[in-house]
Amino acid sequence: MIAAIKPTGANTRGLLAYLYGPGRHDEHLDPHIVAGFAMLGMPDPGRNPDATLTQLARHLDEPVHLRNSEFGKKTTDHVWHCPVRAAPEDRHLSDTEWAVIAQRIVEAAGIAPPGDDLGCRWIAVRHADDHIHILATTVREDGRRPRLHGSGIRVGDACRKIETDYGLRQLKKGDRTAGKRPTQAEMHKAQRLGWEQTSRDWLQDRIRAAIPHASNAEELLAYLEADGIAIKPRRGPSGDLLGYAAGRPGDLNKDGEQIFHPGGRIAPDLTLPKLKARLETTAPEEHPTARRQRPTTPWHQATDALDTLHQGMADDTDAQAHITALGELIEATAQKAPDHFRAELRTAARTFTRAQRSQIRAEHQAAHTLRRATRDIAHTAVGPDGSAFAALLAALVWATIVAARWHEAKNHAHQAEAARQALHHLHAAADHALVPVLDTLAARQPSDQARRTLAHDVRAAAPDHADRILTDPAWTALATVLADAEAGGHKPHQLLKEAAARRELGTARQPARVLITRIQHTSRNPAPNRRAEAARLRSVSASAVGTPSPNDQPRTTAAPTSQPSRHRR
């Protein structure tokens, strides 16, 4: 059940004319009052042919007129309007049931508190099977104004209780982090101009698409202006940026002037302070030797950054920061993906936006590695090769699963649902990306003897999942990946253990596919030389305590040690 409180107005009779009228498409049938502040003597134009809308409006407005005459000042915002709608699959409620529901809602809102005989005047009009409209005038009988602050939350809580009591569809409790719904005026304007989206929705998509390309707020606004979006910055006397508003080209008011929307009206997380917190983070200094270990492409770098995402989920503020950055990475990936993947990934990115924000404040500095990888992808001019792209999509799938589980653990129902919906689209893209990779691998599968030996490695490394891995249709392709890795100096048993540790396999639909992308990514370089790695670690430790070391000088990685070939070659 949805109760949508509308902005206040001053025309009681005008709203009554709509409620008792035919509707925009003649959908209003048998309009009549089902409940009100005092049913005795209430003029109901829907049931009494002698009653008029003007009489009903005057009856409701009496406390308003008394207040205006007493204080000598006209009250211009006294009309409170709240449509209450049941779900399409819910049973049709009787007038008596709707009357009780209306009473509970005005009590929760503070329009007519229980036991208060001096509350506001209100009525509930029913003109359809599935909903009612509650109209109230927000001046009490004693001339005071009601306390309506936070009424939306209270009414929402009341609706959740009503759903339980009446056996209706259960909706998720709100947490005040959702964006504002488009108004009817916005939707009608978009329809009139032939736009698929309202201006605020269109601007939200463009701003989110620009975030991965900017490292500060000024860059973001410049990027948006270059993209043709009208930007109105608000600056202080010193020239510092204090706020901004954005306008869609062609969105004009009646005087032909550009309409601007403040960032916070576009979406709750697109205010200037929140954008600055996301964009203007600094990465810690790295030791030069560590920089040499960075992956050679942004796609590999992003996959490596996602590998450690679960490590940052223990602290709530860090977890929220990583989930926010994850949404930015999905957006950047959608922009740079091959053409036939973009629609699916853009839908995933748009769906995931609801999972990017909650009431937990994000410590954005914690996600600097993931955000740096995102910016590198946004700025790269080179697309990914097939295996790198498949590995990144598989990593995005797992990261989204982690995000959904975290939201579920925190009882963030809307965010968890958004993550699950995004996961559906990411799964589709990941499956599509892996098809050519599997075909190539299966075409050069190792011998039967080699596969039997590799199967022993699988059973030793992942005994709990071995049967599912070995019966997966992608097992032969996985065997090829393991054979290639061994030829590069890696140990298949060790690679399997590491891959299973990074991505638990119990929930994987096809565990062999998960291992393929993971092991291809891990084994893309020759196995490291143990002596060289030990020297590098000594170099980092010495640098940390300020002790000079000959290993501080950049040097090439030693050639991988040769591994004895097993009998399957």
Coordinates of C-alpha atoms in Angstrom, one line a residue:
M1 CA 0.0 0.0 0.0
I2 CA 1.4 3.4 -1.0
A3 CA 0.4 6.7 0.6
A4 CA 1.9 9.6 -1.4
I5 CA 1.6 12.9 0.4
K6 CA 1.4 15.7 -2.2
P7 CA 2.7 19.3 -1.8
T8 CA 0.3 21.6 0.0
G9 CA -1.9 24.1 -1.8
A10 CA -4.6 26.7 -1.2
N11 CA -7.6 25.6 -3.4
T12 CA -9.8 23.2 -1.5
R13 CA -12.6 23.4 -4.0
G14 CA -10.3 22.9 -6.9
L15 CA -9.0 19.6 -5.5
L16 CA -12.6 18.5 -4.7
A17 CA -13.5 19.2 -8.3
Y18 CA -10.9 16.8 -9.4
L19 CA -11.8 14.1 -6.9
Y20 CA -15.5 14.3 -7.8
G21 CA -14.9 14.8 -11.5
P22 CA -14.6 12.2 -14.3
G23 CA -10.8 12.0 -14.1
R24 CA -8.4 12.6 -16.9
H25 CA -9.5 9.5 -18.7
D26 CA -13.0 9.0 -17.3
E27 CA -11.6 6.6 -14.7
H28 CA -13.4 8.1 -11.7
L29 CA -16.5 6.1 -11.0
D30 CA -19.0 6.7 -8.2
P31 CA -17.0 9.2 -6.2
H32 CA -18.2 9.4 -2.6
I33 CA -17.0 10.0 1.0
V34 CA -16.1 6.9 2.9
A35 CA -14.7 8.6 6.1
G36 CA -14.2 12.1 7.5
F37 CA -13.6 14.1 10.6
A38 CA -17.4 14.3 11.5
M39 CA -19.6 12.3 9.2
L40 CA -22.8 13.7 10.8
G41 CA -24.0 16.6 8.6
M42 CA -21.1 16.2 6.1
P43 CA -22.3 17.4 2.7
D44 CA -21.4 14.7 0.2
P45 CA -22.0 15.6 -3.5
G46 CA -21.5 12.0 -4.4
R47 CA -24.5 10.8 -2.4
N48 CA -26.6 13.9 -1.8
P49 CA -27.9 15.5 -5.0
D50 CA -28.5 18.8 -3.1
A51 CA -24.9 19.0 -1.8
T52 CA -22.4 21.0 -3.8
L53 CA -18.6 21.1 -4.0
T54 CA -18.7 24.7 -2.8
Q55 CA -20.6 23.7 0.3
L56 CA -18.2 20.9 1.1
A57 CA -15.2 23.2 0.5
R58 CA -16.6 25.8 2.9
H59 CA -17.3 23.1 5.5
L60 CA -13.7 22.0 5.4
D61 CA -12.3 25.5 5.2
E62 CA -14.1 27.0 8.2
P63 CA -11.1 26.8 10.6
V64 CA -9.0 28.4 7.9
H65 CA -11.4 31.3 7.5
L66 CA -11.6 31.8 11.3
R67 CA -7.8 31.8 11.5
N68 CA -7.5 34.3 8.7
S69 CA -10.0 36.7 10.2
E70 CA -8.4 36.4 13.7
F71 CA -4.8 37.0 12.5
G72 CA -5.6 39.2 9.6
K73 CA -3.3 37.2 7.3
K74 CA -4.4 34.8 4.6
T75 CA -3.3 31.1 5.0
T76 CA -2.1 30.0 1.5
D77 CA -0.8 26.5 2.1
H78 CA -3.6 24.7 4.0
V79 CA -4.6 21.9 1.6
W80 CA -3.1 18.5 2.5
H81 CA -3.7 15.7 -0.1
C82 CA -2.7 12.1 0.3
P83 CA -3.8 9.4 -2.3
V84 CA -3.7 5.9 -0.7
R85 CA -3.4 3.0 -3.2
A86 CA -3.4 -0.8 -2.8
A87 CA -1.3 -3.0 -5.0
P88 CA -2.8 -4.3 -8.2
E89 CA -2.8 -7.9 -6.9
D90 CA -4.5 -7.0 -3.6
R91 CA -8.2 -7.8 -3.0
H92 CA -10.7 -5.0 -3.3
L93 CA -11.3 -3.4 0.1
S94 CA -14.8 -2.4 1.2
D95 CA -15.8 1.2 2.0
T96 CA -15.8 0.2 5.7
E97 CA -12.2 -1.1 5.4
W98 CA -11.1 2.0 3.5
A99 CA -12.7 4.2 6.2
V100 CA -10.6 2.5 9.0
I101 CA -7.4 2.8 6.9
A102 CA -8.1 6.5 6.2
Q103 CA -8.5 7.1 10.0
R104 CA -5.3 5.3 10.8
I105 CA -3.4 7.4 8.2
V106 CA -4.6 10.8 9.4
E107 CA -3.8 9.8 12.9
A108 CA -0.3 8.8 12.0
A109 CA 0.3 11.9 10.0
G110 CA -0.8 14.2 12.8
I111 CA -3.8 15.6 10.9
A112 CA -6.2 14.1 13.5
P113 CA -4.3 12.6 16.4
P114 CA -6.2 9.9 18.3
G115 CA -8.3 11.3 21.1
D116 CA -7.9 14.9 19.9
D117 CA -11.3 16.5 19.2
L118 CA -9.7 19.7 18.0
G119 CA -7.8 18.2 15.1
C120 CA -8.0 19.2 11.4
R121 CA -11.0 18.7 9.2
W122 CA -10.6 15.9 6.6
I123 CA -12.4 13.6 4.3
A124 CA -11.5 10.4 2.4
V125 CA -13.0 10.2 -1.1
R126 CA -13.2 6.9 -3.0
H127 CA -13.8 6.9 -6.8
A128 CA -12.1 3.6 -7.7
D129 CA -11.8 0.1 -6.4
D130 CA -8.1 0.3 -5.5
H131 CA -7.5 3.6 -3.9
I132 CA -8.9 6.6 -1.9
H133 CA -7.9 10.3 -1.7
I134 CA -7.6 11.9 1.7
L135 CA -8.1 15.7 1.7
A136 CA -7.5 17.8 4.8
T137 CA -7.3 21.5 5.7
T138 CA -4.3 22.0 7.9
V139 CA -5.7 24.4 10.4
R140 CA -7.0 22.8 13.6
E141 CA -10.3 23.7 15.3
D142 CA -8.4 25.8 17.9
G143 CA -6.7 27.8 15.1
R144 CA -3.3 26.2 15.5
R145 CA -1.4 24.5 12.7
P146 CA -0.8 20.7 13.1
R147 CA 2.7 19.2 13.5
L148 CA 3.3 17.5 10.2
H149 CA 7.1 17.3 10.3
G150 CA 8.2 13.7 9.5
S151 CA 4.6 12.8 8.6
G152 CA 5.8 10.9 5.5
I153 CA 7.8 8.4 7.6
R154 CA 5.0 7.9 10.1
V155 CA 2.4 7.4 7.3
G156 CA 4.8 4.9 5.7
D157 CA 5.1 3.0 8.9
A158 CA 1.4 2.9 9.3
C159 CA 1.0 1.5 5.8
R160 CA 3.4 -1.3 6.6
K161 CA 1.2 -2.2 9.6
I162 CA -2.0 -1.9 7.6
E163 CA -0.6 -4.3 5.0
T164 CA 0.0 -6.9 7.7
D165 CA -3.4 -6.4 9.4
Y166 CA -5.3 -6.7 6.1
G167 CA -3.3 -9.3 4.4
L168 CA -2.1 -7.0 1.6
R169 CA 1.1 -7.0 -0.4
Q170 CA 4.1 -6.3 1.9
L171 CA 6.2 -3.4 0.8
K172 CA 9.7 -2.5 2.2
K173 CA 10.1 0.1 4.8
G174 CA 11.5 3.4 3.6
D175 CA 14.8 4.9 4.9
R176 CA 14.6 8.5 3.6
T177 CA 17.4 7.8 1.1
A178 CA 15.3 7.3 -2.1
G179 CA 15.1 10.0 -4.8
K180 CA 12.0 12.1 -5.3
R181 CA 9.4 10.6 -7.6
P182 CA 8.7 12.5 -10.8
T183 CA 5.7 14.8 -10.4
Q184 CA 2.7 14.4 -12.7
A185 CA 3.6 17.8 -14.2
E186 CA 7.1 16.5 -15.0
M187 CA 5.8 13.3 -16.5
H188 CA 3.2 15.2 -18.6
K189 CA 5.9 17.6 -19.9
A190 CA 8.2 14.8 -20.9
Q191 CA 5.4 13.1 -22.7
R192 CA 4.4 16.3 -24.5
L193 CA 8.0 16.9 -25.6
G194 CA 8.6 13.3 -26.7
W195 CA 11.2 12.6 -24.0
E196 CA 11.7 9.1 -22.6
Q197 CA 12.8 10.5 -19.2
T198 CA 11.8 13.5 -17.1
S199 CA 14.4 16.2 -16.8
R200 CA 15.5 15.2 -13.3
D201 CA 15.9 11.6 -14.3
W202 CA 17.8 12.6 -17.5
L203 CA 20.1 14.9 -15.5
Q204 CA 20.8 12.2 -12.9
D205 CA 21.9 9.7 -15.5
R206 CA 24.3 12.3 -17.1
I207 CA 25.8 13.4 -13.8
R208 CA 26.4 9.8 -12.7
A209 CA 28.0 9.0 -16.1
A210 CA 30.3 12.0 -15.6
I211 CA 31.5 11.1 -12.1
P212 CA 34.1 8.5 -13.2
H213 CA 35.8 11.1 -15.5
A214 CA 36.4 13.8 -12.8
S215 CA 38.7 14.1 -9.9
N216 CA 37.1 17.1 -8.3
A217 CA 33.8 19.1 -8.4
E218 CA 35.1 21.8 -10.7
E219 CA 36.2 19.1 -13.2
L220 CA 32.8 17.5 -13.0
L221 CA 30.9 20.7 -13.8
A222 CA 33.3 21.5 -16.6
Y223 CA 32.7 17.9 -18.0
L224 CA 28.9 18.4 -17.8
E225 CA 29.1 21.8 -19.6
A226 CA 31.2 20.3 -22.3
D227 CA 28.5 17.6 -22.7
G228 CA 25.9 20.3 -23.4
I229 CA 24.3 20.4 -20.0
A230 CA 23.4 23.9 -18.6
I231 CA 25.2 24.5 -15.3
K232 CA 24.6 27.3 -12.9
P233 CA 27.4 27.3 -10.2
R234 CA 26.8 29.1 -6.9
R235 CA 30.0 30.7 -5.6
G236 CA 31.1 32.7 -2.6
P237 CA 32.8 36.1 -2.6
S238 CA 36.1 34.3 -2.8
G239 CA 35.1 32.4 -5.9
D240 CA 34.8 29.1 -4.0
L241 CA 32.2 26.7 -5.3
L242 CA 29.3 26.6 -2.8
G243 CA 26.6 24.7 -4.9
Y244 CA 25.3 24.1 -8.3
A245 CA 22.2 23.6 -10.4
A246 CA 21.9 21.8 -13.7
G247 CA 19.4 22.2 -16.6
R248 CA 18.4 19.9 -19.4
P249 CA 18.7 21.6 -22.9
G250 CA 15.3 22.5 -24.1
D251 CA 13.7 22.4 -20.7
L252 CA 12.2 25.9 -20.5
N253 CA 9.6 27.6 -18.4
K254 CA 6.6 29.6 -19.7
D255 CA 8.9 32.6 -20.3
G256 CA 11.3 30.6 -22.4
E257 CA 14.0 30.6 -19.7
Q258 CA 16.1 27.6 -18.9
I259 CA 14.9 25.6 -15.9
F260 CA 17.6 24.6 -13.4
H261 CA 17.4 21.8 -10.8
P262 CA 19.7 21.9 -7.7
G263 CA 21.9 18.9 -7.3
G264 CA 20.0 17.7 -4.2
R265 CA 16.7 17.8 -6.0
I266 CA 18.1 15.7 -8.8
A267 CA 19.2 12.9 -6.4
P268 CA 20.0 12.9 -2.6
D269 CA 23.6 11.9 -3.2
L270 CA 24.3 14.5 -5.9
T271 CA 24.6 17.6 -3.7
L272 CA 27.9 19.4 -4.0
P273 CA 29.2 18.4 -0.5
K274 CA 28.5 14.7 -1.2
L275 CA 30.1 14.9 -4.7
K276 CA 33.2 16.6 -3.2
A277 CA 33.5 13.9 -0.6
R278 CA 33.4 11.2 -3.3
L279 CA 35.7 12.9 -5.8
E280 CA 38.2 14.8 -3.8
T281 CA 40.0 11.9 -2.1
T282 CA 43.7 11.4 -2.2
A283 CA 45.5 8.1 -2.5
P284 CA 48.4 7.3 -0.1
E285 CA 51.9 7.4 -1.3
E286 CA 53.2 4.1 -2.7
H287 CA 56.7 2.7 -2.6
P288 CA 58.2 2.7 -6.1
T289 CA 58.6 -1.1 -6.0
A290 CA 54.9 -1.5 -5.3
R291 CA 54.0 0.7 -8.3
R292 CA 56.0 -1.7 -10.5
Q293 CA 53.6 -4.5 -9.5
R294 CA 50.5 -2.6 -10.8
P295 CA 48.6 -4.4 -13.6
T296 CA 49.5 -3.3 -17.1
T297 CA 45.9 -2.4 -18.1
P298 CA 43.0 -0.6 -16.3
W299 CA 40.9 -3.7 -16.7
H300 CA 43.3 -5.9 -14.8
Q301 CA 43.8 -3.2 -12.2
A302 CA 40.0 -2.9 -11.6
T303 CA 39.7 -6.7 -11.2
D304 CA 42.5 -6.7 -8.7
A305 CA 40.8 -3.8 -6.8
L306 CA 37.6 -5.8 -6.6
D307 CA 39.5 -8.8 -5.3
T308 CA 40.1 -6.9 -2.0
L309 CA 36.6 -5.4 -1.8
H310 CA 35.4 -7.9 0.8
Q311 CA 38.3 -6.9 3.1
G312 CA 36.9 -3.4 3.3
M313 CA 33.4 -4.5 4.4
A314 CA 34.1 -5.0 8.1
D315 CA 33.7 -1.3 9.0
D316 CA 30.3 0.1 8.0
T317 CA 31.6 3.5 6.7
D318 CA 34.3 1.7 4.6
A319 CA 31.8 -0.7 3.3
Q320 CA 29.4 2.0 2.2
A321 CA 32.3 3.8 0.5
H322 CA 33.3 0.6 -1.4
I323 CA 29.7 0.0 -2.6
T324 CA 29.4 3.6 -3.8
A325 CA 32.7 3.2 -5.7
L326 CA 31.5 -0.1 -7.1
G327 CA 28.5 1.6 -8.7
E328 CA 30.9 4.1 -10.3
L329 CA 33.0 1.2 -11.7
I330 CA 29.9 -0.5 -13.2
E331 CA 29.1 2.8 -14.9
A332 CA 32.6 3.3 -16.3
T333 CA 32.7 -0.3 -17.5
A334 CA 29.4 0.2 -19.3
Q335 CA 30.8 3.3 -21.1
K336 CA 33.9 1.5 -22.3
A337 CA 32.5 -2.0 -22.9
P338 CA 32.1 -3.3 -26.5
D339 CA 28.9 -2.0 -28.1
H340 CA 26.8 -5.1 -27.7
F341 CA 27.4 -5.2 -23.9
R342 CA 26.5 -1.5 -23.2
A343 CA 22.8 -1.7 -22.9
E344 CA 22.9 -4.5 -20.3
L345 CA 25.6 -2.9 -18.3
R346 CA 24.0 0.6 -18.4
T347 CA 20.8 -1.0 -17.0
A348 CA 22.9 -2.6 -14.3
A349 CA 24.6 0.7 -13.4
R350 CA 21.3 2.6 -13.4
T351 CA 19.6 -0.1 -11.2
F352 CA 22.6 -0.2 -8.8
T353 CA 22.3 3.5 -8.0
R354 CA 19.8 2.8 -5.3
A355 CA 22.3 0.5 -3.6
Q356 CA 25.0 3.2 -3.6
R357 CA 23.4 5.2 -0.8
S358 CA 22.1 4.4 2.7
Q359 CA 21.9 6.3 6.0
I360 CA 25.4 5.1 6.8
R361 CA 28.0 7.8 6.1
A362 CA 30.7 6.6 3.6
E363 CA 34.4 7.1 4.4
H364 CA 35.2 7.6 0.7
Q365 CA 39.0 7.6 1.4
A366 CA 38.8 3.9 2.1
A367 CA 37.8 3.2 -1.5
H368 CA 40.5 5.2 -3.2
T369 CA 42.0 2.1 -4.9
L370 CA 38.7 1.1 -6.5
R371 CA 38.0 4.7 -7.5
R372 CA 41.4 5.1 -9.1
A373 CA 40.8 2.0 -11.1
T374 CA 37.5 3.3 -12.2
R375 CA 39.0 6.6 -13.4
D376 CA 41.7 4.7 -15.3
I377 CA 39.0 2.8 -17.2
A378 CA 37.0 6.0 -17.8
H379 CA 40.1 7.6 -19.4
T380 CA 41.5 4.6 -21.3
A381 CA 41.2 4.7 -25.1
V382 CA 41.9 0.9 -25.4
G383 CA 39.1 -1.6 -25.0
P384 CA 39.6 -4.8 -23.1
D385 CA 40.6 -8.1 -24.6
G386 CA 38.1 -11.0 -24.2
S387 CA 39.5 -12.7 -21.2
A388 CA 40.3 -9.5 -19.3
F389 CA 36.7 -8.3 -19.9
A390 CA 35.2 -11.6 -18.8
A391 CA 37.4 -11.6 -15.7
L392 CA 36.2 -8.1 -14.8
L393 CA 32.6 -8.9 -15.3
A394 CA 32.9 -12.0 -13.1
A395 CA 34.6 -9.9 -10.4
L396 CA 31.7 -7.3 -10.7
V397 CA 29.2 -10.1 -10.2
W398 CA 30.9 -11.3 -7.0
A399 CA 31.3 -7.8 -5.7
T400 CA 27.6 -7.1 -6.2
I401 CA 26.8 -10.3 -4.4
V402 CA 28.9 -9.1 -1.5
A403 CA 27.2 -5.7 -1.6
A404 CA 23.7 -7.3 -1.5
R405 CA 24.7 -9.4 1.4
W406 CA 26.0 -6.5 3.4
H407 CA 22.8 -4.5 2.8
E408 CA 20.7 -7.5 3.8
A409 CA 22.7 -7.8 7.0
K410 CA 22.1 -4.1 7.8
N411 CA 18.3 -4.5 6.9
H412 CA 18.6 -2.1 4.0
A413 CA 15.8 -3.7 2.1
H414 CA 15.6 -1.3 -0.9
Q415 CA 19.3 -1.3 -1.4
A416 CA 19.6 -5.1 -1.2
E417 CA 16.8 -5.4 -3.8
A418 CA 18.5 -2.9 -6.1
A419 CA 21.8 -4.9 -5.8
R420 CA 19.9 -8.1 -6.7
Q421 CA 18.3 -6.5 -9.7
A422 CA 21.7 -5.2 -10.9
L423 CA 23.1 -8.6 -10.4
H424 CA 20.6 -10.1 -12.8
H425 CA 21.9 -7.8 -15.6
L426 CA 25.6 -8.3 -14.6
H427 CA 25.1 -12.1 -14.8
A428 CA 23.7 -11.8 -18.3
A429 CA 26.6 -9.7 -19.5
A430 CA 29.2 -12.0 -17.8
D431 CA 27.7 -15.1 -19.4
H432 CA 27.7 -13.4 -22.8
A433 CA 31.3 -12.3 -22.4
L434 CA 32.5 -15.8 -21.4
V435 CA 31.1 -17.6 -24.5
P436 CA 33.9 -16.9 -26.9
V437 CA 36.5 -17.5 -24.2
L438 CA 35.1 -20.9 -23.5
D439 CA 34.9 -21.8 -27.1
T440 CA 38.6 -20.9 -27.6
L441 CA 39.7 -22.9 -24.6
A442 CA 37.5 -26.0 -25.3
A443 CA 39.0 -26.1 -28.8
R444 CA 42.5 -26.9 -27.5
Q445 CA 41.7 -28.9 -24.4
P446 CA 44.5 -31.0 -22.9
S447 CA 44.7 -34.8 -23.2
D448 CA 42.6 -37.2 -21.2
Q449 CA 45.5 -38.1 -19.1
A450 CA 46.3 -34.5 -18.4
R451 CA 42.6 -33.8 -17.5
R452 CA 42.7 -36.8 -15.0
T453 CA 45.7 -35.4 -13.3
L454 CA 44.2 -31.9 -13.1
A455 CA 41.0 -33.4 -11.7
H456 CA 43.1 -34.7 -8.8
D457 CA 44.3 -31.2 -8.2
V458 CA 40.7 -30.0 -8.1
R459 CA 39.7 -32.6 -5.6
A460 CA 42.7 -31.7 -3.4
A461 CA 42.3 -28.0 -3.6
A462 CA 38.5 -27.7 -3.4
P463 CA 37.1 -31.0 -2.0
D464 CA 33.7 -29.6 -1.0
H465 CA 33.0 -28.4 -4.6
A466 CA 35.0 -30.8 -6.7
D467 CA 32.0 -32.8 -8.0
R468 CA 30.2 -29.7 -9.1
I469 CA 33.4 -28.4 -10.8
L470 CA 34.2 -31.6 -12.6
T471 CA 30.6 -32.0 -13.9
D472 CA 30.3 -28.4 -15.0
P473 CA 30.1 -28.2 -18.8
A474 CA 33.0 -25.7 -18.7
W475 CA 35.3 -28.2 -17.0
T476 CA 37.3 -28.9 -20.2
A477 CA 37.9 -25.2 -20.7
L478 CA 39.0 -24.9 -17.0
A479 CA 41.5 -27.8 -17.6
T480 CA 42.9 -25.9 -20.5
V481 CA 43.4 -22.8 -18.3
L482 CA 45.1 -24.9 -15.6
A483 CA 47.4 -26.5 -18.2
D484 CA 48.3 -23.1 -19.6
A485 CA 49.0 -21.8 -16.1
E486 CA 51.3 -24.7 -15.4
A487 CA 53.2 -24.1 -18.6
G488 CA 53.8 -20.6 -17.3
G489 CA 55.4 -21.8 -14.1
H490 CA 52.3 -21.9 -11.8
K491 CA 51.1 -24.7 -9.7
P492 CA 47.5 -25.7 -10.6
H493 CA 46.8 -26.9 -7.0
Q494 CA 47.9 -23.5 -5.6
L495 CA 45.9 -21.5 -8.2
L496 CA 42.8 -23.4 -7.4
K497 CA 43.1 -22.9 -3.7
E498 CA 43.7 -19.1 -4.1
A499 CA 40.8 -18.8 -6.5
A500 CA 38.4 -20.6 -4.2
A501 CA 39.5 -18.4 -1.3
R502 CA 38.8 -15.2 -3.2
R503 CA 35.4 -16.2 -4.4
E504 CA 33.4 -18.7 -2.3
L505 CA 31.9 -21.3 -4.7
G506 CA 28.9 -22.4 -2.7
T507 CA 26.6 -19.9 -4.4
A508 CA 28.2 -20.0 -7.8
R509 CA 25.8 -21.2 -10.5
Q510 CA 28.7 -22.7 -12.5
P511 CA 31.8 -23.0 -10.4
A512 CA 34.1 -24.0 -13.3
R513 CA 33.3 -20.8 -15.1
V514 CA 34.0 -18.7 -12.0
L515 CA 37.4 -20.5 -11.6
I516 CA 38.2 -19.9 -15.3
T517 CA 38.0 -16.1 -15.2
R518 CA 39.7 -16.0 -11.8
I519 CA 42.7 -18.2 -12.7
Q520 CA 43.1 -16.6 -16.1
H521 CA 43.5 -13.3 -14.4
T522 CA 45.8 -14.6 -11.7
S523 CA 48.1 -16.6 -14.0
R524 CA 48.3 -14.0 -16.8
N525 CA 51.9 -13.3 -15.8
P526 CA 54.7 -15.9 -15.2
A527 CA 55.0 -17.3 -11.7
P528 CA 57.0 -14.9 -9.5
N529 CA 60.6 -15.8 -8.5
R530 CA 60.6 -16.4 -4.8
R531 CA 64.0 -14.9 -4.2
A532 CA 63.0 -11.7 -6.1
E533 CA 59.8 -11.4 -4.1
A534 CA 61.7 -11.8 -0.9
A535 CA 64.2 -9.1 -1.9
R536 CA 61.3 -6.8 -2.8
L537 CA 59.7 -7.3 0.6
R538 CA 63.0 -6.5 2.3
S539 CA 63.2 -3.4 0.2
V540 CA 59.8 -2.2 1.2
S541 CA 60.5 -2.9 4.9
A542 CA 63.8 -1.1 4.8
S543 CA 62.2 1.9 3.2
A544 CA 59.4 2.0 5.8
V545 CA 62.0 2.4 8.6
G546 CA 64.2 4.8 6.6
T547 CA 67.1 2.4 6.1
P548 CA 68.8 2.7 2.7
S549 CA 68.9 -0.6 0.8
P550 CA 70.4 -1.5 -2.5
N551 CA 67.1 -3.1 -3.4
D552 CA 65.4 0.3 -3.5
Q553 CA 66.7 0.8 -7.0
P554 CA 64.3 -0.4 -9.8
R555 CA 65.3 -3.6 -11.3
T556 CA 63.8 -6.2 -13.6
T557 CA 62.0 -9.2 -12.3
A558 CA 64.0 -12.3 -12.4
A559 CA 63.0 -14.9 -15.0
P560 CA 60.5 -17.4 -13.6
T561 CA 62.0 -20.5 -12.3
S562 CA 61.3 -23.5 -14.5
Q563 CA 58.9 -26.0 -13.1
P564 CA 59.4 -29.7 -13.7
S565 CA 57.0 -30.9 -16.3
R566 CA 54.5 -33.5 -15.2
H567 CA 53.9 -36.7 -17.2
R568 CA 50.9 -35.4 -18.9
R569 CA 53.0 -33.2 -21.3

